[in-house]
Amino acid sequence: MKVYEIKEILDAEVICGEEFMDRDVYTACGSDMMSDVLAYVKEQAVLLSGLVNPQVVRTAEMMDMQCIVFVRGKQPDQGIVDLAKDRDIVLMTTKQPMFASCGMLYEKGLRGGAMK
Amino acid sequence: MSNFKLHFTVPGDDFTRAGEASGSVKKTLKDLGFNPEIVRKVVIALYEAEINLVIHAGGGEIDVEISPECISMVLTDEGPGIPDVALAMKEGYSTAPDNVRSLGFGAGMGLPNIKKYTDEMKIDSTVGVGTTMYLKVYTA
Ligand SMILES: Nc1ncnc2c1ncn2[C@@H]1O[C@H](COP(=O)(O)OP(=O)(O)O)[C@@H](O)[C@H]1O
Ligand SMILES: [Mg+2]
């Protein structure tokens, strides 16, 4: 799946990283607990979260993630956006809640990764 | 390649900056050309440990030594110490207050994650004095 397909499927608004919409992504995870995200051993490309703070971007950075989707219309502040821009991470926000967002992406072929 | 040494002071009062040291180590390791899987193991462990310095210990110091064979990390703090290290290592054990949980940490998975991603992990802790954690990740 391409990052721009995520935008379309979730009817999301892209906040930054418009230039990376062509990236390929295969796996995703959804969580508000960053330690749970950090427990994934294999590469996760997309992070869906209802949590909005700089540590969401940091977590994505440590995990080499390509794209963060904030669910339920959450909007990151400028500090968070700057952090993501500096790390070439795409940020988007969707009005959909977490469960629906994950379901829609799963239905279109995006999968979860290994926890080991 | 000669050994690389990095030092960071982690402020204890600014959660938004937690992870700066780990991000900087990540960049250095990438620039030095380490395998991405190794880099990921190092930075996830270091990031969890850095977060712990901020949320449990009021900040601390991080020393990283990078050689072609091994990345060694030492994290030192003068926080409250850990009374029972074996208990603290258990998945789900956490003394973090609710405000930390609402920030996405405090699930009691930090030390287990660190254990999972490192080849060596040792904790020296004295209640009322502080904690030192020694971590190693081998590159081969
Ligand atoms: N540097 C530290 N100083 C004091 N206590 C610590 C430190 N690191 C960890 N701990 C203790 O160990 C517990 C478990 O740590 P961890 O597994 O990272 O979970 P969490 O950080 O989510 O609480 C913490 O809740 C805390 O009581
Ligand atoms: Mg922790």
Short mmCIF file of C-alpha atoms in Angstrom, two decimals, chain B residues 1 29 34-35 37-39 41-42 66-72 119 136-140:
data_model
loop_
_atom_site.label_atom_id
_atom_site.label_comp_id
_atom_site.label_asym_id
_atom_site.label_seq_id
_atom_site.Cartn_x
_atom_site.Cartn_y
_atom_site.Cartn_z
CA MET B 1 37.40 2.58 13.15
CA LEU B 29 25.13 4.77 14.41
CA PHE B 34 25.81 -0.03 11.37
CA ASN B 35 23.21 -2.59 10.29
CA GLU B 37 18.57 -4.08 12.88
CA ILE B 38 21.44 -3.43 15.30
CA VAL B 39 20.70 0.29 15.33
CA LYS B 41 17.92 -2.72 19.03
CA VAL B 42 20.29 -0.17 20.52
CA ILE B 66 30.70 2.46 20.14
CA SER B 67 33.16 -0.06 18.77
CA PRO B 68 32.81 -2.23 15.66
CA GLU B 69 31.96 -5.27 17.84
CA CYS B 70 29.76 -3.78 20.53
CA ILE B 71 27.70 -0.78 21.59
CA SER B 72 27.92 -0.22 25.36
CA ASP B 119 22.65 -8.85 24.84
CA LYS B 136 25.46 -3.98 25.70
CA VAL B 137 24.43 -4.88 22.18
CA TYR B 138 26.83 -6.99 20.12
CA THR B 139 27.04 -6.26 16.44
CA ALA B 140 27.66 -9.84 15.31
#
